[in-house]
Amino acid sequence: MLTSLQNPLVKQLRKLHRARERREQQLFLLEGTHLLEEACAVNYPLATLCCTLEWQASHEQLWQQVSQTAQRIELVSPEVLKAIATTVEPDGVIVTAPRKPEQHQLPEIASLGLVLETIQDPGNLGTMIRAAAAAGAEGLWLSANSVDLDHPKVLRASAGQWFRLPMAVSTDLQTVIADYQAQGMQVVATLPDAALTYWEADLRQPTLILLGNEGAGLSPEIAALSDQQVKIPLYPGVESLNVAIAAALMLYEAQRQRGFNPEARSS
C-alpha cells in the first residue's frame, strides 16, 4: 500500500491537476466511482487505478472488472488518495486514463449539435456536455482557447456523459461552421440583441447552435457566420443567463419542435 506523499507515482498523479501536465503526460484524472463506472460502460482505456482498502471491499465487482483492464493497480491510504484528488472529499477511487487524441475531424453531426466558443468555466462546459447528451445532440465542437475538455471539473459536471457525447476541439471554428453549412445545416447564434426569441426560430431542420464566452458572448466573427440569430428573453433587471442554461433551453426547444421522443431514437 502506498502511504507516502513523496512516492514518485503520487507526485506524478498530483501533477495532473494542471493542464500543462495533462498534455505532457497525455493522461487525465477520473475521480470517483460514478465516473469510473461510466468509463467502464463504454470500455474506455484505463491506465492506473488508485483506491483505498475500504473502496475495494465495498466495490468488489467493479474492482474485479477494472483489475482486468487497468494497466496498473495500487492500494493507497486515505491520505494519499486525498492528496491525489482535486475534490475535498474523494469517495475512495481515482483512475488515470489516456487523453483522447486531438480531434480535428468533424464529429458525426447531421441533425443537432453545439459549437462553443471560448468557454472558460469547467462547470459550465461539463453541464453543457451533460445537457447535450440528455437532449439527444449528436456532438459538440469547442474552440481551442476554451477550458480543457478533460479538466477534472468538466468530467465531474458532465455526470459521466463525457464518455458518450462525441466532441472535438478546433483552432478554426469558422471553417468548422462553414463545413456544416456546406452540408446543409443551418447555424443559429444566440445573441442578447437578436430580433427573434429562440422559440420563434424554426429549429426543426438540421441545426448547429452557437454559444459564446460566459462574459463576452460570441465573437463578432463567429456570430456573423450564423444563418439566424435568436435571443432568450429576460425580465428587466436580469443582465444575463448562464451559458449552460442557455444551451439546455436551445437544445430542448429544438427537440420540442421536432416532437422529442427519446425512446424512438434509442430503439
Short mmCIF file of C-alpha atoms in Angstrom, two decimals:
data_model
loop_
_atom_site.label_atom_id
_atom_site.label_comp_id
_atom_site.label_asym_id
_atom_site.label_seq_id
_atom_site.Cartn_x
_atom_site.Cartn_y
_atom_site.Cartn_z
CA MET A 1 0.00 0.00 0.00
CA LEU A 2 1.22 3.48 -0.89
CA THR A 3 1.26 5.68 2.20
CA SER A 4 3.89 8.32 1.40
CA LEU A 5 3.10 11.58 -0.36
CA GLN A 6 6.71 11.51 -1.61
CA ASN A 7 6.17 8.35 -3.64
CA PRO A 8 7.06 9.02 -7.33
CA LEU A 9 3.68 7.80 -8.57
CA VAL A 10 1.83 10.02 -6.12
CA LYS A 11 3.89 13.03 -7.21
CA GLN A 12 3.20 12.20 -10.86
CA LEU A 13 -0.56 11.95 -10.36
CA ARG A 14 -0.75 15.14 -8.32
CA LYS A 15 0.77 16.98 -11.28
CA LEU A 16 -2.28 16.04 -13.37
CA HIS A 17 -4.22 18.80 -11.61
CA ARG A 18 -2.51 21.15 -14.08
CA ALA A 19 -3.42 21.42 -17.76
CA ARG A 20 0.21 21.53 -18.89
CA GLU A 21 1.00 18.27 -17.11
CA ARG A 22 -2.07 16.56 -18.57
CA ARG A 23 -0.81 17.48 -22.01
CA GLU A 24 2.76 16.38 -21.28
CA GLN A 25 1.80 13.07 -19.65
CA GLN A 26 -1.12 12.51 -22.04
CA LEU A 27 -3.23 11.44 -19.07
CA PHE A 28 -6.17 12.83 -17.12
CA LEU A 29 -7.88 12.02 -13.84
CA LEU A 30 -11.16 10.20 -13.33
CA GLU A 31 -12.31 10.83 -9.78
CA GLY A 32 -14.99 8.79 -8.09
CA THR A 33 -16.98 5.63 -8.54
CA HIS A 34 -19.58 7.04 -10.91
CA LEU A 35 -17.08 8.29 -13.49
CA LEU A 36 -15.22 5.01 -13.28
CA GLU A 37 -18.46 3.08 -13.89
CA GLU A 38 -19.27 5.27 -16.91
CA ALA A 39 -15.78 4.76 -18.33
CA CYS A 40 -16.09 1.00 -17.92
CA ALA A 41 -19.55 1.02 -19.53
CA VAL A 42 -18.03 2.27 -22.81
CA ASN A 43 -14.76 0.32 -22.42
CA TYR A 44 -12.65 3.47 -22.14
CA PRO A 45 -8.98 2.52 -21.63
CA LEU A 46 -7.64 2.95 -18.10
CA ALA A 47 -4.04 3.46 -17.01
CA THR A 48 -3.53 3.49 -13.21
CA LEU A 49 -6.16 2.82 -10.57
CA CYS A 50 -5.62 4.05 -7.00
CA CYS A 51 -8.12 3.10 -4.35
CA THR A 52 -8.43 2.58 -0.62
CA LEU A 53 -8.97 -0.78 1.05
CA GLU A 54 -12.43 0.35 2.08
CA TRP A 55 -13.39 1.15 -1.51
CA GLN A 56 -12.03 -2.15 -2.76
CA ALA A 57 -14.04 -4.08 -0.18
CA SER A 58 -17.30 -2.27 -0.93
CA HIS A 59 -16.98 -2.35 -4.76
CA GLU A 60 -15.76 -5.89 -5.35
CA GLN A 61 -17.44 -6.37 -8.74
CA LEU A 62 -16.17 -3.08 -10.14
CA TRP A 63 -12.74 -3.78 -8.66
CA GLN A 64 -12.59 -7.12 -10.44
CA GLN A 65 -13.64 -5.53 -13.73
CA VAL A 66 -11.06 -2.75 -13.53
CA SER A 67 -8.33 -5.16 -12.39
CA GLN A 68 -8.62 -6.91 -15.75
CA THR A 69 -8.34 -3.75 -17.82
CA ALA A 70 -6.23 -1.15 -15.99
CA GLN A 71 -2.51 -1.15 -16.69
CA ARG A 72 -1.60 -0.66 -13.01
CA ILE A 73 -3.43 -1.14 -9.71
CA GLU A 74 -2.36 0.46 -6.43
CA LEU A 75 -3.91 0.40 -2.99
CA VAL A 76 -3.35 3.74 -1.26
CA SER A 77 -4.03 5.22 2.14
CA PRO A 78 -6.92 7.71 2.51
CA GLU A 79 -4.32 10.46 2.99
CA VAL A 80 -2.61 9.64 -0.29
CA LEU A 81 -5.92 9.43 -2.14
CA LYS A 82 -6.93 12.84 -0.80
CA ALA A 83 -3.62 14.30 -1.96
CA ILE A 84 -4.13 12.96 -5.48
CA ALA A 85 -7.74 14.15 -5.70
CA THR A 86 -8.93 17.57 -6.82
CA THR A 87 -12.09 17.16 -4.72
CA VAL A 88 -12.26 17.87 -1.00
CA GLU A 89 -13.76 14.51 -0.04
CA PRO A 90 -12.88 11.80 -2.62
CA ASP A 91 -15.03 8.68 -2.43
CA GLY A 92 -12.20 6.17 -2.41
CA VAL A 93 -11.04 5.73 -6.01
CA ILE A 94 -9.13 7.72 -8.63
CA VAL A 95 -8.06 6.45 -12.04
CA THR A 96 -5.82 7.92 -14.70
CA ALA A 97 -6.83 7.47 -18.31
CA PRO A 98 -5.16 8.35 -21.63
CA ARG A 99 -6.25 11.63 -23.14
CA LYS A 100 -8.29 11.45 -26.29
CA PRO A 101 -6.18 12.34 -29.33
CA GLU A 102 -6.53 15.88 -30.62
CA GLN A 103 -9.66 15.61 -32.70
CA HIS A 104 -9.80 17.79 -35.76
CA GLN A 105 -12.17 15.65 -37.80
CA LEU A 106 -15.84 16.52 -37.89
CA PRO A 107 -17.97 14.70 -35.33
CA GLU A 108 -20.92 12.87 -36.81
CA ILE A 109 -23.45 15.69 -36.56
CA ALA A 110 -26.28 15.60 -39.07
CA SER A 111 -29.28 16.83 -37.07
CA LEU A 112 -28.40 18.77 -33.90
CA GLY A 113 -25.12 19.93 -32.40
CA LEU A 114 -23.34 22.63 -30.40
CA VAL A 115 -20.44 24.92 -31.23
CA LEU A 116 -18.94 26.56 -28.12
CA GLU A 117 -16.54 29.48 -28.32
CA THR A 118 -14.08 30.46 -25.57
CA ILE A 119 -15.86 28.70 -22.69
CA GLN A 120 -13.79 29.30 -19.55
CA ASP A 121 -15.69 27.74 -16.67
CA PRO A 122 -15.22 23.95 -16.44
CA GLY A 123 -18.51 23.55 -14.58
CA ASN A 124 -20.34 25.25 -17.43
CA LEU A 125 -18.68 23.07 -20.06
CA GLY A 126 -19.41 19.88 -18.14
CA THR A 127 -23.03 20.90 -17.67
CA MET A 128 -23.40 21.62 -21.39
CA ILE A 129 -21.96 18.22 -22.22
CA ARG A 130 -24.50 16.64 -19.88
CA ALA A 131 -27.37 18.70 -21.32
CA ALA A 132 -26.35 17.94 -24.91
CA ALA A 133 -26.31 14.21 -24.24
CA ALA A 134 -29.63 14.38 -22.39
CA ALA A 135 -31.29 16.31 -25.20
CA GLY A 136 -30.05 13.96 -27.89
CA ALA A 137 -27.48 16.22 -29.54
CA GLU A 138 -25.05 14.34 -31.77
CA GLY A 139 -21.88 16.20 -30.94
CA LEU A 140 -20.09 19.27 -29.68
CA TRP A 141 -17.31 21.46 -31.06
CA LEU A 142 -15.16 23.53 -28.71
CA SER A 143 -12.74 26.32 -29.58
CA ALA A 144 -9.12 25.61 -28.69
CA ASN A 145 -8.94 28.69 -26.42
CA SER A 146 -11.54 27.19 -24.07
CA VAL A 147 -11.04 25.25 -20.86
CA ASP A 148 -9.61 21.76 -21.39
CA LEU A 149 -12.18 19.11 -22.24
CA ASP A 150 -10.58 16.76 -19.72
CA HIS A 151 -10.34 19.24 -16.86
CA PRO A 152 -11.36 17.29 -13.71
CA LYS A 153 -14.33 19.56 -13.04
CA VAL A 154 -15.57 19.16 -16.62
CA LEU A 155 -15.61 15.40 -16.12
CA ARG A 156 -17.49 15.67 -12.84
CA ALA A 157 -20.02 18.21 -14.07
CA SER A 158 -20.80 16.06 -17.11
CA ALA A 159 -22.01 13.29 -14.75
CA GLY A 160 -20.32 10.70 -16.95
CA GLN A 161 -21.82 11.88 -20.24
CA TRP A 162 -18.34 13.00 -21.27
CA PHE A 163 -17.77 9.41 -22.38
CA ARG A 164 -20.91 9.25 -24.52
CA LEU A 165 -21.06 12.55 -26.40
CA PRO A 166 -18.83 12.94 -29.50
CA MET A 167 -16.66 16.04 -29.01
CA ALA A 168 -13.84 17.77 -30.83
CA VAL A 169 -11.60 20.81 -30.38
CA SER A 170 -10.78 23.21 -33.19
CA THR A 171 -8.41 26.12 -33.68
CA ASP A 172 -10.60 27.31 -36.55
CA LEU A 173 -14.31 27.34 -35.72
CA GLN A 174 -15.05 29.44 -38.79
CA THR A 175 -14.02 26.58 -41.06
CA VAL A 176 -15.91 24.07 -38.90
CA ILE A 177 -19.10 26.12 -39.21
CA ALA A 178 -18.64 26.62 -42.96
CA ASP A 179 -18.21 22.88 -43.47
CA TYR A 180 -21.53 22.16 -41.73
CA GLN A 181 -23.29 24.85 -43.71
CA ALA A 182 -21.96 23.27 -46.89
CA GLN A 183 -23.64 20.04 -45.75
CA GLY A 184 -26.98 21.86 -45.48
CA MET A 185 -27.13 22.59 -41.74
CA GLN A 186 -28.50 25.90 -40.54
CA VAL A 187 -26.40 27.77 -37.99
CA VAL A 188 -28.20 29.58 -35.18
CA ALA A 189 -26.37 32.06 -32.94
CA THR A 190 -27.57 33.14 -29.50
CA LEU A 191 -27.21 36.91 -29.07
CA PRO A 192 -28.79 39.20 -26.46
CA ASP A 193 -29.94 41.80 -29.02
CA ALA A 194 -31.38 39.42 -31.64
CA ALA A 195 -34.84 40.21 -33.03
CA LEU A 196 -36.22 36.68 -32.73
CA THR A 197 -36.82 34.84 -29.49
CA TYR A 198 -35.47 31.31 -29.54
CA TRP A 199 -38.91 29.68 -29.75
CA GLU A 200 -39.78 31.74 -32.85
CA ALA A 201 -36.94 30.25 -34.89
CA ASP A 202 -37.56 27.12 -36.95
CA LEU A 203 -35.31 24.57 -35.32
CA ARG A 204 -36.92 21.54 -36.94
CA GLN A 205 -34.31 21.42 -39.68
CA PRO A 206 -30.72 20.24 -39.07
CA THR A 207 -29.26 22.87 -36.75
CA LEU A 208 -25.94 23.85 -35.27
CA ILE A 209 -26.30 26.07 -32.19
CA LEU A 210 -23.57 28.64 -31.43
CA LEU A 211 -22.88 29.75 -27.85
CA GLY A 212 -20.12 32.02 -26.62
CA ASN A 213 -17.99 33.05 -23.70
CA GLU A 214 -19.60 33.50 -20.27
CA GLY A 215 -18.86 37.22 -20.16
CA ALA A 216 -18.37 38.38 -23.73
CA GLY A 217 -20.66 36.00 -25.63
CA LEU A 218 -19.91 35.11 -29.23
CA SER A 219 -17.19 36.99 -31.09
CA PRO A 220 -18.48 39.18 -33.96
CA GLU A 221 -16.58 36.98 -36.44
CA ILE A 222 -18.33 33.80 -35.35
CA ALA A 223 -21.75 35.42 -34.88
CA ALA A 224 -21.58 36.84 -38.42
CA LEU A 225 -21.45 33.32 -39.85
CA SER A 226 -24.88 32.41 -38.48
CA ASP A 227 -27.94 31.97 -40.67
CA GLN A 228 -30.25 33.03 -37.82
CA GLN A 229 -29.77 34.92 -34.59
CA VAL A 230 -32.01 34.41 -31.58
CA LYS A 231 -32.27 35.68 -28.03
CA ILE A 232 -33.51 34.24 -24.76
CA PRO A 233 -35.74 36.96 -23.30
CA LEU A 234 -35.07 38.10 -19.74
CA TYR A 235 -37.14 40.04 -17.25
CA PRO A 236 -36.00 43.64 -16.59
CA GLY A 237 -33.12 43.84 -14.17
CA VAL A 238 -31.67 40.46 -15.16
CA GLU A 239 -28.44 41.07 -17.03
CA SER A 240 -27.74 37.64 -18.48
CA LEU A 241 -28.41 33.91 -18.32
CA ASN A 242 -25.86 31.25 -17.50
CA VAL A 243 -24.48 29.81 -20.76
CA ALA A 244 -25.15 26.22 -19.71
CA ILE A 245 -28.82 27.04 -19.04
CA ALA A 246 -28.99 28.81 -22.39
CA ALA A 247 -27.59 25.71 -24.11
CA ALA A 248 -30.17 23.47 -22.44
CA LEU A 249 -33.04 25.77 -23.41
CA MET A 250 -31.92 25.89 -27.04
CA LEU A 251 -31.39 22.14 -27.31
CA TYR A 252 -34.71 21.23 -25.75
CA GLU A 253 -36.59 23.80 -27.80
CA ALA A 254 -35.16 22.23 -30.95
CA GLN A 255 -36.27 18.80 -29.79
CA ARG A 256 -39.68 20.10 -28.65
CA GLN A 257 -40.31 21.42 -32.15
CA ARG A 258 -39.33 18.03 -33.55
CA GLY A 259 -41.65 16.08 -31.24
CA PHE A 260 -38.93 14.86 -28.88
CA ASN A 261 -39.13 11.08 -28.47
CA PRO A 262 -36.00 9.62 -26.83
CA GLU A 263 -37.47 6.11 -26.84
CA ALA A 264 -37.77 6.14 -30.63
CA ARG A 265 -34.13 7.11 -31.04
CA SER A 266 -32.83 4.55 -28.55
CA SER A 267 -34.72 1.75 -30.30
#
